[in-house]
Coordinates of C-alpha atoms and ligand atoms in Angstrom, one line a residue:
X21 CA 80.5 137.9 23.6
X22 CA 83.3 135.5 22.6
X23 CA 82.3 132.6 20.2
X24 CA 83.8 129.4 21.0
X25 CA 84.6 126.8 18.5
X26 CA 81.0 125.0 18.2
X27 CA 81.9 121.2 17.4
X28 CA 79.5 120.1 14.6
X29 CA 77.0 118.2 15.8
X30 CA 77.5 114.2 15.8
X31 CA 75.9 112.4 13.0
X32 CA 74.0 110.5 15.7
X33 CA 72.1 113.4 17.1
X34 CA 71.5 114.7 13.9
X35 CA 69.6 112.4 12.6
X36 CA 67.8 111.7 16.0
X37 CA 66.6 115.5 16.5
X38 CA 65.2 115.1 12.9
X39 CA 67.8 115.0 10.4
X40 CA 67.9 112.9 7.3
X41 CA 71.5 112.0 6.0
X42 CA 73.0 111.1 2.9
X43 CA 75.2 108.4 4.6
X44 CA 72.8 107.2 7.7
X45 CA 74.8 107.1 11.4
X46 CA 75.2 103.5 12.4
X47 CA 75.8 101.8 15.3
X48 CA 75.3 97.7 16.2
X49 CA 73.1 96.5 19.4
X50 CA 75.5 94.2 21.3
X51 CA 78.6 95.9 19.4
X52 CA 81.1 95.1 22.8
X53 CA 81.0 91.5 22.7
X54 CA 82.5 87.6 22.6
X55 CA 82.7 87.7 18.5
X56 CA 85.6 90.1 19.3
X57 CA 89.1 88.7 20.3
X58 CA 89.9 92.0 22.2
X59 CA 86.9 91.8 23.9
X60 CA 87.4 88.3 25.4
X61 CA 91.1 88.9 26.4
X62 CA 89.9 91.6 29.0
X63 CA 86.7 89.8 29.7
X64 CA 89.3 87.0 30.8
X65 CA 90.7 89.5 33.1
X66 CA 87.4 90.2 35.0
X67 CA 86.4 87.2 37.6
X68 CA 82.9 87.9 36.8
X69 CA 80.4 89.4 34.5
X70 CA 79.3 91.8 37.1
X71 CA 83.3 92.4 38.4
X72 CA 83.7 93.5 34.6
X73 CA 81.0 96.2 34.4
X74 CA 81.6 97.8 37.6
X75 CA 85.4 97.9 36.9
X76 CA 85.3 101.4 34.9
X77 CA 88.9 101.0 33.2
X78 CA 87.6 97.5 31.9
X79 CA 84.5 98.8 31.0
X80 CA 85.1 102.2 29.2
X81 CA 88.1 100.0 27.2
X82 CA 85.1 97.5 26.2
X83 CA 83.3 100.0 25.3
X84 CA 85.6 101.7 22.9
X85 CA 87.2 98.6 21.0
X86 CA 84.5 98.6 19.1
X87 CA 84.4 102.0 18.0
X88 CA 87.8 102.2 17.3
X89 CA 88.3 99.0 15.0
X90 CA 85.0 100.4 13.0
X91 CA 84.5 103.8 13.8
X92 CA 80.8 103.2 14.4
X93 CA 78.7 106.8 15.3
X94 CA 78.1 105.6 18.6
X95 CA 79.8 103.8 21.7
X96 CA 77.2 102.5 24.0
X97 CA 78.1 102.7 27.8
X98 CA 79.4 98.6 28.4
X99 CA 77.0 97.3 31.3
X100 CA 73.6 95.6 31.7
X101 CA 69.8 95.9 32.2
X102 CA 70.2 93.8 34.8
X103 CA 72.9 96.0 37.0
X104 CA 70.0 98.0 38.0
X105 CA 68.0 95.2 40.2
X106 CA 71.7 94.2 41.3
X107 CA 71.7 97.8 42.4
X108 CA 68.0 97.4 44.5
X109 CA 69.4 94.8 46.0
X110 CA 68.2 91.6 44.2
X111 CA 71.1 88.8 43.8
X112 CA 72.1 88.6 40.1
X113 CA 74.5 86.8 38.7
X114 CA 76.3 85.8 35.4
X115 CA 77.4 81.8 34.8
X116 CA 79.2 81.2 31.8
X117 CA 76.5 79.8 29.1
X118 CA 73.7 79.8 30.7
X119 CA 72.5 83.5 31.2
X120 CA 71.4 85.5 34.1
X121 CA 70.1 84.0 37.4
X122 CA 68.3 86.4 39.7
X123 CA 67.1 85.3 43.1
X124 CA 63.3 85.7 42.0
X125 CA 61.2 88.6 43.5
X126 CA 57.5 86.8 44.0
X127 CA 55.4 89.2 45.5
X128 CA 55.0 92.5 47.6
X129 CA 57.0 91.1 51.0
X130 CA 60.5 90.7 48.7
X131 CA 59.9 93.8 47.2
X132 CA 60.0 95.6 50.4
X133 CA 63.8 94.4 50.9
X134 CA 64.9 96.4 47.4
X135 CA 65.6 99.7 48.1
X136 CA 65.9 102.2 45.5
X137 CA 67.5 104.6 47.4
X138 CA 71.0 102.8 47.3
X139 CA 70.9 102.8 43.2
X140 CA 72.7 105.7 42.1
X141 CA 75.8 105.2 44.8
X142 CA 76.0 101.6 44.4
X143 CA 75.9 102.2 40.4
X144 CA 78.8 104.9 40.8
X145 CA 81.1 102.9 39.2
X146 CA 79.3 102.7 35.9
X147 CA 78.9 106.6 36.0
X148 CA 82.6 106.8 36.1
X149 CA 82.7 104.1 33.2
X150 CA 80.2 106.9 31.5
X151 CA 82.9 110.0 32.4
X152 CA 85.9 108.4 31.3
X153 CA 84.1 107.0 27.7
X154 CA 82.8 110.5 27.7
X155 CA 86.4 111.8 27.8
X156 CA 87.5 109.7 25.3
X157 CA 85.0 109.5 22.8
X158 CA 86.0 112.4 20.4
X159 CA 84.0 114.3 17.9
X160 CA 82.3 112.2 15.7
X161 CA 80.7 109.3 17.6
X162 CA 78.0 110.1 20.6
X163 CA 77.5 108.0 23.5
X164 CA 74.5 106.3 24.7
X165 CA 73.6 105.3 27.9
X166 CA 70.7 102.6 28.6
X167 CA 68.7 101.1 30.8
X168 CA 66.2 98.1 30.3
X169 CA 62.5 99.1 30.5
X170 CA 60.2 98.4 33.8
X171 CA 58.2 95.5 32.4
X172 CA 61.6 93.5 30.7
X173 CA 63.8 94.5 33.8
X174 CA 60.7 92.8 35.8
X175 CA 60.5 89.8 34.1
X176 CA 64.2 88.9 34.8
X177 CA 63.7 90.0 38.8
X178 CA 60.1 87.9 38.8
X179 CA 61.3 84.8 37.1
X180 CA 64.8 84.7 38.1
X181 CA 66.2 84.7 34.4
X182 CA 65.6 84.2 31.1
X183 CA 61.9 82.8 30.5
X184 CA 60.0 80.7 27.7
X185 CA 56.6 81.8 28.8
X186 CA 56.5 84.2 31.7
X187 CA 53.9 82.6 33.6
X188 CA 54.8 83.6 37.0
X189 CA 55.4 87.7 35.9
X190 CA 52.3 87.5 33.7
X191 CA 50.6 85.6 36.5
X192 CA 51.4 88.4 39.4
X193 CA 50.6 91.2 36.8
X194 CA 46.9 89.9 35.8
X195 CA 46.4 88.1 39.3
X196 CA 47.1 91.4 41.9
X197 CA 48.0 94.6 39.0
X198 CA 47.9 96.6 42.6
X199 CA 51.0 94.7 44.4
X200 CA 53.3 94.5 41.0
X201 CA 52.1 98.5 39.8
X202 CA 54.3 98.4 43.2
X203 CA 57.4 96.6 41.8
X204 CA 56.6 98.9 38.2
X205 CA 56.6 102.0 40.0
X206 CA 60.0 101.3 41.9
X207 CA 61.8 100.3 38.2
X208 CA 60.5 103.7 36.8
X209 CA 61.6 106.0 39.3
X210 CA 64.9 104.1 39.7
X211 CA 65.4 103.9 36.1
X212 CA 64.2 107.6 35.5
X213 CA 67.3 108.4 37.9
X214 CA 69.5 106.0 36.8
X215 CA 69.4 107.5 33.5
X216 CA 69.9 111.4 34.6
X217 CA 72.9 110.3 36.3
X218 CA 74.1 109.0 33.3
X219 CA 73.1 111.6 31.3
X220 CA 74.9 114.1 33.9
X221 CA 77.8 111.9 33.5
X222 CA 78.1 112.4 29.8
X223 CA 75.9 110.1 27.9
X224 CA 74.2 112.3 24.4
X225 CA 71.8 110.0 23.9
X226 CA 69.6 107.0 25.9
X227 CA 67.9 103.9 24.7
X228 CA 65.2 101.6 26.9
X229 CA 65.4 98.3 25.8
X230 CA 62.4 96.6 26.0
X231 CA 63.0 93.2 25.2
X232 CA 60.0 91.2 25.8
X233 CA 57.5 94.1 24.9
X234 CA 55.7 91.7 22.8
X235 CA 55.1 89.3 24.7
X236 CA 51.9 91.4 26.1
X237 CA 48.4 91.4 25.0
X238 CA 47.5 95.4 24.4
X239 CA 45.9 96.0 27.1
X240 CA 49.3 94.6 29.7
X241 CA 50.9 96.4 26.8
X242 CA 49.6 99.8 27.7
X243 CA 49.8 99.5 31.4
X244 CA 53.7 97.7 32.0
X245 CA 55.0 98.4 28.5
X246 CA 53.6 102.0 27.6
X247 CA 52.5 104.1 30.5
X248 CA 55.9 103.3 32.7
X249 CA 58.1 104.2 29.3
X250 CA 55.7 107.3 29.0
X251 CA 57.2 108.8 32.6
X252 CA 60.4 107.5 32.1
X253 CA 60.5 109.8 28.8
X254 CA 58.7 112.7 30.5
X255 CA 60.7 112.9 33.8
X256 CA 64.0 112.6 31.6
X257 CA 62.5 115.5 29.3
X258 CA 61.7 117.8 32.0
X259 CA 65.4 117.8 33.5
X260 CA 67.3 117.0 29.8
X261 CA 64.6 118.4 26.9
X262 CA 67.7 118.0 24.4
X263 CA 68.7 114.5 25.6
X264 CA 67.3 112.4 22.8
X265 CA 65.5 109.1 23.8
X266 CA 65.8 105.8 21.9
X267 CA 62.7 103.3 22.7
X268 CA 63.2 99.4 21.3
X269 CA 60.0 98.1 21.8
X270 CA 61.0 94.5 20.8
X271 CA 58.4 92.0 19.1
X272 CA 55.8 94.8 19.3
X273 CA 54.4 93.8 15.9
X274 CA 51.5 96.2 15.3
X275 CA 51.7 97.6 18.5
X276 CA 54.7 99.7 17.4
X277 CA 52.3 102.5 16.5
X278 CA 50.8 102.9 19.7
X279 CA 54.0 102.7 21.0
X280 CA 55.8 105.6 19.4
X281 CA 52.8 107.9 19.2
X282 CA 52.0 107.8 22.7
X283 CA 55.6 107.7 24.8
X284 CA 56.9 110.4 22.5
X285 CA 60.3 108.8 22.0
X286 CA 62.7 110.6 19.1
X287 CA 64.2 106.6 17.8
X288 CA 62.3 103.6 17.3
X289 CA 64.5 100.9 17.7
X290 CA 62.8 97.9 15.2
X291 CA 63.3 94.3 15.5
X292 CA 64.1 92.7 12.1
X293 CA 59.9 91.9 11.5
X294 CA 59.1 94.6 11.6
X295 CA 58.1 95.2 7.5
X296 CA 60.4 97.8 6.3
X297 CA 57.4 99.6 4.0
X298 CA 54.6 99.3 6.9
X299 CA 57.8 101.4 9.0
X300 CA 58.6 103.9 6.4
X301 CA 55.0 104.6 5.7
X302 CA 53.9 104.6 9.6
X303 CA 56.5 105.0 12.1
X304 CA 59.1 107.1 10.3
X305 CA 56.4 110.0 10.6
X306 CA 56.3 109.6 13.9
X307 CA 60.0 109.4 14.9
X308 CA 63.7 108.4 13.5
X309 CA 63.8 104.7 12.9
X310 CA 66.5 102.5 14.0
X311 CA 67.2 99.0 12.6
X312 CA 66.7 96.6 11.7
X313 CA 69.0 93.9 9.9
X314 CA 68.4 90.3 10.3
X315 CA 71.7 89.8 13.1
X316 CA 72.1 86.5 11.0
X317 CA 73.0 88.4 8.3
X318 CA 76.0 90.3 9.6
X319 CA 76.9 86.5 10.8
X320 CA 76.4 84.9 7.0
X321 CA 78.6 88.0 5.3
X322 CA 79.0 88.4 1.7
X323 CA 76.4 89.2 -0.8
X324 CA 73.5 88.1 1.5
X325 CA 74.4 90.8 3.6
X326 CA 75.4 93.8 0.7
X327 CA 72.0 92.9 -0.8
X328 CA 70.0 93.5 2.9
X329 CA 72.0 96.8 3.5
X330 CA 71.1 98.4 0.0
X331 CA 67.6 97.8 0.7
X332 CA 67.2 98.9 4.3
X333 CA 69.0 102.0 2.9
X334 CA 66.6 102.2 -0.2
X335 CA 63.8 102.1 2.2
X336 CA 64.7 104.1 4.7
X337 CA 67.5 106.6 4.1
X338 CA 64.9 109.3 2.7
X339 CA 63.8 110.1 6.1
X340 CA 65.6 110.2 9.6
X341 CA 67.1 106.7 9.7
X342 CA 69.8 105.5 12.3
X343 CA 71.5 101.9 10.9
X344 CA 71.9 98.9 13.3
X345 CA 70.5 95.3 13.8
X346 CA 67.2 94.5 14.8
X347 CA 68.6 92.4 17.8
X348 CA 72.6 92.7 19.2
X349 CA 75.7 91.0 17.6
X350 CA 75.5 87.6 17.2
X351 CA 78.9 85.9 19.1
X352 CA 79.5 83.8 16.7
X353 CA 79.7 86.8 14.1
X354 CA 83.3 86.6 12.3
X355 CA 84.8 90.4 12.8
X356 CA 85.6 91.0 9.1
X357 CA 82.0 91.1 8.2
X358 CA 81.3 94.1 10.7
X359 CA 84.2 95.8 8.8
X360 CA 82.1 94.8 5.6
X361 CA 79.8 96.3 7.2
X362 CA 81.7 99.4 7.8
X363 CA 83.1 100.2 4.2
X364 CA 78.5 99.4 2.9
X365 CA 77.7 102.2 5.1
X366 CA 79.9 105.0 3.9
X367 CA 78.8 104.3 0.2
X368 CA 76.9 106.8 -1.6
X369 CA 73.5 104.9 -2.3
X370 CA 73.7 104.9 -6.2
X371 CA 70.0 105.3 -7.6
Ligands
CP3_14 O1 75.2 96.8 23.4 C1 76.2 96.8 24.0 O2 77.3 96.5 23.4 C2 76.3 97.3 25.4 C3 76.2 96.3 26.4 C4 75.0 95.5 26.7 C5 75.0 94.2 27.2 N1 73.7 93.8 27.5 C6 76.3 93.4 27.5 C7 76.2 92.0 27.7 C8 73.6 95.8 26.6 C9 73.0 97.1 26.0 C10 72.9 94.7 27.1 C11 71.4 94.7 27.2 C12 70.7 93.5 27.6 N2 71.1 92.6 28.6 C13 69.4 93.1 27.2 C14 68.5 93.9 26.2 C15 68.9 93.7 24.8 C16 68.7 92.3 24.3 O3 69.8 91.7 24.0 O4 67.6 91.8 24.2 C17 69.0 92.0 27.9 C18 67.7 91.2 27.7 C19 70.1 91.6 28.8 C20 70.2 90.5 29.7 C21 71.3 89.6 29.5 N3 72.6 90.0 29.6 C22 71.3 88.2 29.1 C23 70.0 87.5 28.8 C24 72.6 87.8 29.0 C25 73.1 86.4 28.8 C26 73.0 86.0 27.3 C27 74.3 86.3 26.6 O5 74.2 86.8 25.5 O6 75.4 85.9 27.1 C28 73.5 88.9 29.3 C29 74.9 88.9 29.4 C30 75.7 90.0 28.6 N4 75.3 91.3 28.5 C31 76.8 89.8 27.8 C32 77.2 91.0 27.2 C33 78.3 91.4 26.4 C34 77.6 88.4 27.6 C35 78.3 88.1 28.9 C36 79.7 87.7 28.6 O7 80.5 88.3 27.9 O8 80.1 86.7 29.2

């Protein structure tokens, strides 16, 4: 038999299949973004949100500014949870300061005009995006694909953006579960293949973001938040078993146990509070943590943010521990403090 050269494994999947490193792996939520001037200059160059993350040489050079100013462990695949109801049909667009606006999906008759079987050729152009960051990413940093969870992706299509209170989502889940299991069931499937494609394509690792998990009372919890996030980790399993899967369960509060004991996920992404002792005492058994820095603090800089390092390290770093934020990059975060950032990270803890 001849031996190829094996790479050595990137830090990044080490510590997700189990590992526990001096110096942790880091990478930042939101880490392609408007706090960097690079970004903004090709962002300018895109007519639209949307234009941008379906133009692959736009997006798989967004994607790797980051990672080369920093050298963080990870570049994750530029795009959006909401590309995928863009890809079932739903209108979704992008203005400038004021978020997402989706033409709101209100109950079973639109849903019969998405059609998940257009998803993975109308999303080809972010599987090229994944292929060409694949290509470029070298040996040390992995790439991660995503995807937004069923029951965050379903707010946006069912209120038609951003929400305060989710009334009319909330109201169509308790109101007819039946009818939006429907709308549930087409977001896993779509999402389970969405995510095999990338992985195909050459993403190492995948995180669900579930955004507004906790805005659920546990028993919503376990039907839109857990159960779909179950099949989504045990269809991707079956096809990739070595693929690991990241779960951000944002907000969950004390329903992060449930969580990560019963989808199986190998990262728990944390939101910044979640108490750092309750995670390394619980969770961390379960799973390798990931998080969770106040994004304010990369934004304030300075000692504020050397102090908050050394202690997520202290608590953390003695098991399988990934470093990022508890939410993405704050825009208004000045660049230099990510570089701080950068240089805290690859110190040897001193006891
Ligand atoms: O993390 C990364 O660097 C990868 C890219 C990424 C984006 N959005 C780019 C983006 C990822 C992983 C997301 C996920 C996402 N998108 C989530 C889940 C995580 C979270 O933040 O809670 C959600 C809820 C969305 C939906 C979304 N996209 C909103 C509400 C907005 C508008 C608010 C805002 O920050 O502008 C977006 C737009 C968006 N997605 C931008 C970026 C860089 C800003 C658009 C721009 O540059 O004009």
């Amino acid at each position: 038999m001849i031996t190829t050269r094996t790479s050595r494994p990137k830090p990044l999947l080490r510590a997700l299949a189990g590992e526990t490193l001096a110096t942790p792996p880091w990478w930042l939520m939101r880490q392609a973004g408007r706090y960097l001037p690079e970004y903004r200059e090709v962002r300018a160059k895109a007519q639209d949100f949307i234009e941008l993350c379906l133009t692959p040489a736009l997006a798989a050079e967004v994607t790797m500014q980051p990672v080369r100013r920093y050298g963080m462990d990870a570049a994750i695949l530029f795009s959006d949870i909401l590309i995928l109801p863009y890809a079932l049909g739903q209108s979704v667009s992008f203005r400038e300061g004021e978020g997402p606006a989706l033409d709101p999906i209100g109950n079973h008759k639109a849903l019969a005009r998405l059609d998940g079987g257009r998803v993975i050729s109308r999303l080809e152009p972010v599987l090229e995006t994944v292929r060409r960051v694949s290509a470029a990413v070298g040996v040390q940093a992995a790439l991660i694909g995503f995807a937004g969870s069923p029951w965050t992706v379903a707010t946006y299509m069912v209120e038609g953006g951003s929400s305060r209170d989710f009334q009319r989502v909330k109201n169509w889940a308790y109101r007819d579960p039946q009818s939006f299991s429907a709308l549930v069931d087409l977001l896993v499937e779509s999402t389970t293949n969405y995510l095999a494609a990338q992985i195909e394509a050459g993403a190492e690792v995948v995180q669900l973001f579930d955004t507004w998990a906790g805005v659920l009372p546990e028993a919503a919890f376990e039907r839109w938040v857990i159960e779909p996030t179950q099949r989504i980790v045990a269809g991707l399993k079956d096809r990739f078993p070595d693929c690991p899967v990241i779960g951000f369960p944002r907000a969950a509060g004390l329903l992060y146990e449930r969580y990560v004991r019963e989808t199986v996920v190998d990262g728990i992404g944390l939101d910044p509070a979640v108490p750092t002792g309750y995670a390394a005492e619980v969770l961390q058994r379960f799973a390798t943590v990931q998080g969770n820095l106040d994004p304010v603090l990369l934004m304030v800089g300075g000692p504020a943010l050397a102090d908050a390092v050394v202690r997520l390290r202290r608590e953390f770093g003695g098991r399988p521990y990934v470093f990022n934020l508890g939410h993405g990059v704050l825009p208004e975060t000045p660049p230099e403090n990510v570089g701080m950032l950068a240089r805290l990270l690859v110190e040897p803890m001193v006891a």
